[in-house]
Coordinates of C-alpha atoms and ligand atoms in Angstrom, one line a residue:
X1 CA -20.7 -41.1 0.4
X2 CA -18.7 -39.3 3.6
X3 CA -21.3 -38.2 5.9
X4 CA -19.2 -34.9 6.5
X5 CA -19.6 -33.9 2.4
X6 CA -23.5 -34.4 2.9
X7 CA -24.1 -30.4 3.8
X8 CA -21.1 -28.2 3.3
X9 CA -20.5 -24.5 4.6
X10 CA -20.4 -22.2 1.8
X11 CA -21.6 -18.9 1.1
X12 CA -25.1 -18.0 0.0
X13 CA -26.8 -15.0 -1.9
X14 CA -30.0 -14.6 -1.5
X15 CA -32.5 -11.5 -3.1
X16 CA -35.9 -11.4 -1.3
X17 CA -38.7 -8.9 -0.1
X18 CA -35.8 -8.9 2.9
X19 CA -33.2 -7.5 0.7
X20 CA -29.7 -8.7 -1.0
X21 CA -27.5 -10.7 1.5
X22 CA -24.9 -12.4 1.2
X23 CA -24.5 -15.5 4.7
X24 CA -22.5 -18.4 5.6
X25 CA -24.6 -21.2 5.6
X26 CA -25.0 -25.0 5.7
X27 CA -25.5 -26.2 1.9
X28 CA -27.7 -29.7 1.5
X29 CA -25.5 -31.3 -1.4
X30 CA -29.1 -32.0 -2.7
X31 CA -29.4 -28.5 -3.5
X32 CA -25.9 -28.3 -6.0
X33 CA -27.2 -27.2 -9.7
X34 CA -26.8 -29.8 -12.6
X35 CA -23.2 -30.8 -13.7
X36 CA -21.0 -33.6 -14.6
X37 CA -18.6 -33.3 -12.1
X38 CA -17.8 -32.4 -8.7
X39 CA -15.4 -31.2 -7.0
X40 CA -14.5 -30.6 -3.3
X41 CA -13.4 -27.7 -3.4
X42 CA -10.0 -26.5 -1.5
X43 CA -9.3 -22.8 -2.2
X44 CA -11.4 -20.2 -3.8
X45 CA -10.3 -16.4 -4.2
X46 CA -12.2 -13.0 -3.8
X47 CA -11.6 -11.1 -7.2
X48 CA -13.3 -7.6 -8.1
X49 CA -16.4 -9.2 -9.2
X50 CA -16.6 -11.4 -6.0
X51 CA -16.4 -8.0 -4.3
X52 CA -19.6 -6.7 -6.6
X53 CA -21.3 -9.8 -6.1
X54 CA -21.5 -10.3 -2.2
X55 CA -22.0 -6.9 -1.7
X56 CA -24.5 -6.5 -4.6
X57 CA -22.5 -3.0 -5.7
X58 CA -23.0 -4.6 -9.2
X59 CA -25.6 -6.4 -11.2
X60 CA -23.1 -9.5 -11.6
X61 CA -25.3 -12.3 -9.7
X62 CA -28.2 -13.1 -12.6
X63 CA -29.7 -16.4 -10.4
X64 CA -31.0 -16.4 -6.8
X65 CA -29.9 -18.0 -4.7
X66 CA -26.4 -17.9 -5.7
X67 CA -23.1 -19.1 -4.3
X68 CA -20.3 -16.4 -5.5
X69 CA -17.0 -17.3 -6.2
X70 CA -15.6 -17.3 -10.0
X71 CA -12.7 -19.2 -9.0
X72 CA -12.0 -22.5 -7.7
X73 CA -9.6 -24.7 -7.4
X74 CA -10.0 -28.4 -6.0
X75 CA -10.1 -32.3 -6.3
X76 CA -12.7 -34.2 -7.9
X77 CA -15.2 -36.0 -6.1
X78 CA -17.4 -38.0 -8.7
X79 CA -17.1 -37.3 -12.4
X80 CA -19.1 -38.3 -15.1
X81 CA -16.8 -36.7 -17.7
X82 CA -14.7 -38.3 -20.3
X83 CA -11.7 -36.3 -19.0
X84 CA -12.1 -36.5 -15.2
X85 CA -11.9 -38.8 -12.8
X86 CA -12.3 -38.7 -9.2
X87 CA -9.2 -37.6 -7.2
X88 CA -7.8 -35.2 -10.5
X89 CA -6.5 -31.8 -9.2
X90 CA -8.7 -29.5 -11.0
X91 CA -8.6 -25.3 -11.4
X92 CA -11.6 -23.3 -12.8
X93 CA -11.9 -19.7 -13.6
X94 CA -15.0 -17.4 -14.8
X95 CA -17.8 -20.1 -17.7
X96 CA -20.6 -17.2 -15.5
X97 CA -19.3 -19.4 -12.2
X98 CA -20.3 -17.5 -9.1
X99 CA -22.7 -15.2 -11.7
X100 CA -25.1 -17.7 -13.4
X101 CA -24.1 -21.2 -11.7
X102 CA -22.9 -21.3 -8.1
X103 CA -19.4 -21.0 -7.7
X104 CA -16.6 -21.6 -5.4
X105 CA -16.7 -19.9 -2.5
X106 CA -18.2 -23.4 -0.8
X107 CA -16.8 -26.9 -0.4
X108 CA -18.2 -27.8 -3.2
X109 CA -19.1 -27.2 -6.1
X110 CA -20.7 -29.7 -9.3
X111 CA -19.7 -28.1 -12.9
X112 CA -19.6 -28.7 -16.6
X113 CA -16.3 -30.4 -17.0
X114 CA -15.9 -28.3 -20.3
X115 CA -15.2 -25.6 -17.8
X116 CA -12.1 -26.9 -15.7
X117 CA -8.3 -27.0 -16.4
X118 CA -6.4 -29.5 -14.9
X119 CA -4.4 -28.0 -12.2
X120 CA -0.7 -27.3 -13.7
X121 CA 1.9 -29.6 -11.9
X122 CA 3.5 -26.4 -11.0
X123 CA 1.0 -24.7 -8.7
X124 CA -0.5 -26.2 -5.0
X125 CA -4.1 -25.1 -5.1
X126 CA -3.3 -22.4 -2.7
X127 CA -1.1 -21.0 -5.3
X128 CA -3.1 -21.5 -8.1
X129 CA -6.0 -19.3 -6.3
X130 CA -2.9 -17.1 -5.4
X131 CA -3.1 -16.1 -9.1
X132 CA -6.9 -16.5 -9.5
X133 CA -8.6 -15.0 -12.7
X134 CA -6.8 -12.0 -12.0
X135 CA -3.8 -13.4 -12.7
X136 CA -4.7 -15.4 -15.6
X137 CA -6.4 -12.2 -17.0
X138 CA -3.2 -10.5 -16.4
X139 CA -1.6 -13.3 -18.6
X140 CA -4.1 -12.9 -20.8
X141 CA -3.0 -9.4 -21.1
X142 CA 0.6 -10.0 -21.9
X143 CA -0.2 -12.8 -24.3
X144 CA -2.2 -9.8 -26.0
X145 CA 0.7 -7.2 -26.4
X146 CA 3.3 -10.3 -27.2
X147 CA 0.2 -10.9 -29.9
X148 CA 0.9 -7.2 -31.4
X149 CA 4.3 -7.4 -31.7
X150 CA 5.3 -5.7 -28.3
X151 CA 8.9 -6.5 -27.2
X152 CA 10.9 -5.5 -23.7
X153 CA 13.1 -3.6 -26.6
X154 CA 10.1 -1.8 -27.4
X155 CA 10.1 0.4 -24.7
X156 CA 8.4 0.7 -21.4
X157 CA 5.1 -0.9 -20.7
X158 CA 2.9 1.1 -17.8
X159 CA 0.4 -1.3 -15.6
X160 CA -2.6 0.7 -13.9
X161 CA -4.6 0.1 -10.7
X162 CA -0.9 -1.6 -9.9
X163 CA -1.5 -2.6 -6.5
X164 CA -4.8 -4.7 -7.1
X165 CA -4.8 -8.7 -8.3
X166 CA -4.6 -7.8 -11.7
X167 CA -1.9 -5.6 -11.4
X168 CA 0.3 -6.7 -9.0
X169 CA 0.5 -10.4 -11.2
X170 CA 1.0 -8.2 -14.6
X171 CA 4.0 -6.5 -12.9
X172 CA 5.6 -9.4 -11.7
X173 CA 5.0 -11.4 -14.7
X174 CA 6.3 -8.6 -17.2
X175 CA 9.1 -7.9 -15.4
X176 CA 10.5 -11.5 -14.8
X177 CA 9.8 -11.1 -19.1
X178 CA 12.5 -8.4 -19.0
X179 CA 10.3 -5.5 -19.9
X180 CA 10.4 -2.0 -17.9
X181 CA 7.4 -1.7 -16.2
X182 CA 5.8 1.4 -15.0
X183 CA 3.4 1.0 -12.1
X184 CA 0.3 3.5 -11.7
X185 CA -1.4 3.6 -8.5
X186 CA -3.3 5.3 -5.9
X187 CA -1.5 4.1 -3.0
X188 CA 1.8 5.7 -3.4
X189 CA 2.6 4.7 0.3
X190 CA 2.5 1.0 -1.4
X191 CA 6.1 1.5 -3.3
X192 CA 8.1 -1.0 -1.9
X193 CA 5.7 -3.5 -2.1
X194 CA 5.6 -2.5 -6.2
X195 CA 9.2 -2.1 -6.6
X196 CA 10.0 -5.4 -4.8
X197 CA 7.1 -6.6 -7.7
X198 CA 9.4 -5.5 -10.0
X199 CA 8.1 -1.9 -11.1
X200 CA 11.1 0.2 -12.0
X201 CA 8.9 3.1 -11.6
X202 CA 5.5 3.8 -9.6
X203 CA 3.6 7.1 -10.8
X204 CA 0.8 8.7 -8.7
X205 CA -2.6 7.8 -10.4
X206 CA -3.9 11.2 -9.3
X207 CA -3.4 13.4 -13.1
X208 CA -3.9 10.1 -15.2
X209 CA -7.5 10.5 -13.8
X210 CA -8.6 13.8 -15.1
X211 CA -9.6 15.1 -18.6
X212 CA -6.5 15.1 -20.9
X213 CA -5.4 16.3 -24.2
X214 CA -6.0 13.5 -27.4
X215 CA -2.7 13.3 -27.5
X216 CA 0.2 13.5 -25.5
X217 CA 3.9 12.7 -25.4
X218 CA 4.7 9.3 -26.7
X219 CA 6.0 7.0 -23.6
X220 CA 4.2 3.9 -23.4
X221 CA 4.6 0.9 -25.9
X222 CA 1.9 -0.9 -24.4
X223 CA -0.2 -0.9 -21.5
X224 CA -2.1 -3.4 -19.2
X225 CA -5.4 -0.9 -17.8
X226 CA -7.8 -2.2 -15.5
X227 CA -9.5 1.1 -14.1
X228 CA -10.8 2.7 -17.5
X229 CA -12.3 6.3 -17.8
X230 CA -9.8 9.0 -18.1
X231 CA -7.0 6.6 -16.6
X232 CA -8.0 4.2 -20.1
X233 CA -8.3 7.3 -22.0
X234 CA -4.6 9.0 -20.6
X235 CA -2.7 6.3 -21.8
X236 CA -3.5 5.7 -25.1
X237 CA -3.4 9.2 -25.7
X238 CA 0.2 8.8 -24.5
X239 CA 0.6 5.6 -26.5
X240 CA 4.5 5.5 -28.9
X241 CA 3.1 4.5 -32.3
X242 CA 1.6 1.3 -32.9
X243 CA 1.7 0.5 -29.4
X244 CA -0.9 -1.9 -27.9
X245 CA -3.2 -1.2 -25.0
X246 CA -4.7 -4.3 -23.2
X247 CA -8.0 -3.2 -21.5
X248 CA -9.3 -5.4 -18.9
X249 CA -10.9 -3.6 -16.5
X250 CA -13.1 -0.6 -14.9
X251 CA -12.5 -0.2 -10.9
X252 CA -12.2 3.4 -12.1
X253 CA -15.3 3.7 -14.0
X254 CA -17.4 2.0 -17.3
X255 CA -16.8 5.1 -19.6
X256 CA -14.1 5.5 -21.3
X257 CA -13.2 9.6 -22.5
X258 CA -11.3 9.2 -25.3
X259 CA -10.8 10.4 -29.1
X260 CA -10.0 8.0 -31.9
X261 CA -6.5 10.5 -32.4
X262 CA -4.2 7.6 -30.6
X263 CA -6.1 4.9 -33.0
X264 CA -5.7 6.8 -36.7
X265 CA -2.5 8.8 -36.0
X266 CA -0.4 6.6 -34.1
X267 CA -1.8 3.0 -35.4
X268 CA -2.0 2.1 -31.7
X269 CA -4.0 -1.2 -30.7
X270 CA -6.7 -1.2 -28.3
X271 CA -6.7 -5.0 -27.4
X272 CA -10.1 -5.9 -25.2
X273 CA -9.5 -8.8 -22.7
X274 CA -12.3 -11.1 -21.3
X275 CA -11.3 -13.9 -19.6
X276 CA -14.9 -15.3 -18.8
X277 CA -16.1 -16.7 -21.4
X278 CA -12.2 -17.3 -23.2
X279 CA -11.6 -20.2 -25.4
X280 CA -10.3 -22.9 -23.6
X281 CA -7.2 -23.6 -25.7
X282 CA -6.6 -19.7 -24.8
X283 CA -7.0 -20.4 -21.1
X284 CA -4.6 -24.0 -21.1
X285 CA -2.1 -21.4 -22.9
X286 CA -2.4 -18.7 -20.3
X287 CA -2.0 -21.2 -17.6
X288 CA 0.7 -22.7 -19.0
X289 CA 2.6 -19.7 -19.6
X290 CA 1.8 -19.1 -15.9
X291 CA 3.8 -21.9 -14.7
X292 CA 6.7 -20.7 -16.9
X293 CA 6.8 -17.1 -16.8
X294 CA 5.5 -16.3 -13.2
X295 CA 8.2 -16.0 -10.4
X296 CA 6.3 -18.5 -8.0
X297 CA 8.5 -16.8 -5.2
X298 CA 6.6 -13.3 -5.8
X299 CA 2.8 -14.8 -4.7
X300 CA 3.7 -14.8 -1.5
X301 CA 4.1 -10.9 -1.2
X302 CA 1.2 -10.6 -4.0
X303 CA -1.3 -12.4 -1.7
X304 CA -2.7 -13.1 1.5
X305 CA -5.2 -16.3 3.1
X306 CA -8.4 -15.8 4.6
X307 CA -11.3 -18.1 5.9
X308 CA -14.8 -18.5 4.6
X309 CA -16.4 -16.5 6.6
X310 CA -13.8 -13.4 6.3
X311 CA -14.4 -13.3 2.8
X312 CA -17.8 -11.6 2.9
X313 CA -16.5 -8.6 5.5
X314 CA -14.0 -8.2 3.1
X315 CA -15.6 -7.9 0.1
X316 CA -16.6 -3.9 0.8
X317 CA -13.0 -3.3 1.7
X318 CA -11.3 -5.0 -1.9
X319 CA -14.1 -2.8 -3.8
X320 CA -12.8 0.1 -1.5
X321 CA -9.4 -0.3 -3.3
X322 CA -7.7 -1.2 0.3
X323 CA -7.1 -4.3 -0.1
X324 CA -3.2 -4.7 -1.9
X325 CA -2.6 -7.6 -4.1
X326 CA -4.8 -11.0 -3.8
X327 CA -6.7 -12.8 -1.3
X328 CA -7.2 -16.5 -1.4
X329 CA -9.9 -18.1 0.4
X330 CA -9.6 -21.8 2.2
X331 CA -13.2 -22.7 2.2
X332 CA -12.4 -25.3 4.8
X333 CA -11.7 -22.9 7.0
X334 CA -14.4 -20.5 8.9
Ligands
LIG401 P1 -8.6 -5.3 -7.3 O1 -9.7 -4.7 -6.5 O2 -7.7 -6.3 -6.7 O3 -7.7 -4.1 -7.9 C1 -8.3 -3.0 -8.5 C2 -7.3 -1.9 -8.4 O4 -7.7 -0.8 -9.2 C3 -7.2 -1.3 -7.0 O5 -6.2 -2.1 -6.2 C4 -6.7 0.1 -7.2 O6 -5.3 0.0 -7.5 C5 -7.4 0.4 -8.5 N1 -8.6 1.2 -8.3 C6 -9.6 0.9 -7.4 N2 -10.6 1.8 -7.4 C7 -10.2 2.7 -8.3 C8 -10.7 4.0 -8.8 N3 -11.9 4.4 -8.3 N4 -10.0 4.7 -9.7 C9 -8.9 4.2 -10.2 N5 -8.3 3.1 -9.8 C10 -8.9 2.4 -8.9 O7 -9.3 -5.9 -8.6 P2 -8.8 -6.9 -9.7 O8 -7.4 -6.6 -9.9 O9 -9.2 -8.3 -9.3 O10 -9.6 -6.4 -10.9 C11 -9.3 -5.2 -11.5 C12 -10.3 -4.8 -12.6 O11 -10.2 -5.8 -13.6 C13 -11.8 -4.8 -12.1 O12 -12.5 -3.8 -12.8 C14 -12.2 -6.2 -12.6 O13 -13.6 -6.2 -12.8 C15 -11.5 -6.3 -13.9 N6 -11.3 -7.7 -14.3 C16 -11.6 -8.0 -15.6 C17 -11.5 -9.3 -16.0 C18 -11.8 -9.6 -17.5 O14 -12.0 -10.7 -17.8 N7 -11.9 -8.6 -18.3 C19 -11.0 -10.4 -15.2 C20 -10.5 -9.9 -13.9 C21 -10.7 -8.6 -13.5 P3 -4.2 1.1 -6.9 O15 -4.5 1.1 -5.4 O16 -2.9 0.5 -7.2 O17 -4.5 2.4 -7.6

């Protein structure tokens, strides 16, 4: 086995009568949970929940100690797994990775095979983690208005917390689809980097996030929300009949202030999205609409590389809503 793969650098959680940290550390391979395959990992990313995990904002790390990371992407090292064999390019996004069974913010990780997708022919690693489960929950999200009927001739379709992952891939993917999108942000200042996403239109987030009326003036036929709250709430009060909101997320808050008026006056959808625990033929369909429907020249505006080690000073910042698009992590670099 190569000496160098023996202990690998990767980050470590740890919850003791010293407190909740989160450390780069040397890993003894000896110490990598059960699993039929493994995989040396190239690329990880820092989604949302990365941010909640290595800063322990959020109750998502259930197992101590705990390498974070709910994406990875990689080649496989040794495989016991019908459908794997050492050398395949592999992706893996969210099975309770990085929550429940270390993830992939290390060089390496060992898995259930069940849990990886082989790595689409049209994305390098880099680019894979470039889109990252945000991305693929942002295709999940379009998958879910196509689902319910939404067309670009239905009318405009408004993306919240625009700037973030999620956002910033829903924008570009919708409008490379050919629908108007509307983006809704809090960093205004940001609307070039929107607009050159494709956005048509970026609104200030500031009076989506206050109490509204039940109902509003019909504008949107569908939505992609990933802040929740009164942001959640605004929109489907706002809703054209029977249009579909796809709800993802809460950066803005769990609760979500609302009255059933949108739901039994306007027959409009309220599609929930989880892309941890998705079917797998879901998640082979959302990465293979991926490859075909996402403008692979837009990742390198949507996102940004950093080290191993930067990842865990940047965790704070991405919860802080300052950091714009996506950050992909090269584990092999420090
Ligand atoms: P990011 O941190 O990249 O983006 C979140 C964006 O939300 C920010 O960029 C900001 O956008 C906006 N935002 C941040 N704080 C607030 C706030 N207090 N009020 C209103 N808006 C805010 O995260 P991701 O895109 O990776 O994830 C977004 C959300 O989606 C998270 O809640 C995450 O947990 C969830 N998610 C859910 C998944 C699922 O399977 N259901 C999978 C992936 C993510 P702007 O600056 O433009 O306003």
């Amino acid at each position: 086995m190569d000496k160098e793969y023996v202990v690998f650098k990767g980050i470590l959680i740890e919850k003791d009568d010293a407190g909740y940290r989160a450390s780069l550390q040397h890993i003894d391979e000896a110490q990598l949970p059960e699993g039929d395959v493994t995989v040396r990992v190239s690329h990880s990313t820092l989604n949302y929940k990365d941010g909640l995990a290595i800063t322990g904002k959020g109750p998502v790390v259930r197992k101590f100690p705990m390498v974070p990371g709910v994406d990875l992407a990689g080649v496989v090292e040794t495989s016991s797994h019908a459908d794997y064999r050492p050398g395949d390019r592999v992706l893996l996004n969210g099975w309770g990775v990085g929550e429940t069974h270390w993830g992939g913010l290390a060089q390496k990780a060992r898995l259930n095979g069940d849990w990886l997708v082989p790595l689409p022919a049209a994305f390098s690693p880099q680019q894979a983690m470039a889109i990252g489960t945000a991305g693929y929950t942002a295709m999940l999200c379009v998958m879910a208005l196509e689902r319910h009927g939404v067309t670009p001739s239905a009318g405009e379709i408004v993306v919240t917390g625009a700037a973030g992952g999620v956002g910033s891939v829903a924008i570009a993917l919708l409008s490379h689809l050919g629908y108007r999108v509307v983006a809704v942000t809090g960093r205004t200042g940001d609307a070039d980097y929107l607009h050159g996403l494709g956005a048509a239109e970026v609104l200030d987030r500031a009076p989506f996030a206050v109490p509204g009326k039940p109902l509003g003036k019909e504008r949107w036929a569908g939505a992609v929300d990933v802040v929740g709250g009164h942001v959640l709430a605004n929109i489907c009060a706002a809703t054209r009949y029977r249009g579909v909101v796809a709800a993802c997320g809460l950066a803005g808050g769990m609760d979500f202030p609302a009255t059933v008026a949108p739901f039994i006056l306007r027959g409009v959808t309220l599609a929930g999205i989880d892309s941890v625990m998705c079917p797998r033929a879901e998640r082979l369909e959302a990465w293979r609409r991926l490859a075909m429907d996402l403008d692979l020249s837009r990742l390198g505006a949507i996102s940004h590389e950093v080290g191993l080690g930067e990842a865990i000073a940047l965790a704070p910042k991405l919860l802080a809503g300052q950091v714009r698009g996506r950050v992909v992590v090269d584990v092999n670099r420090v």
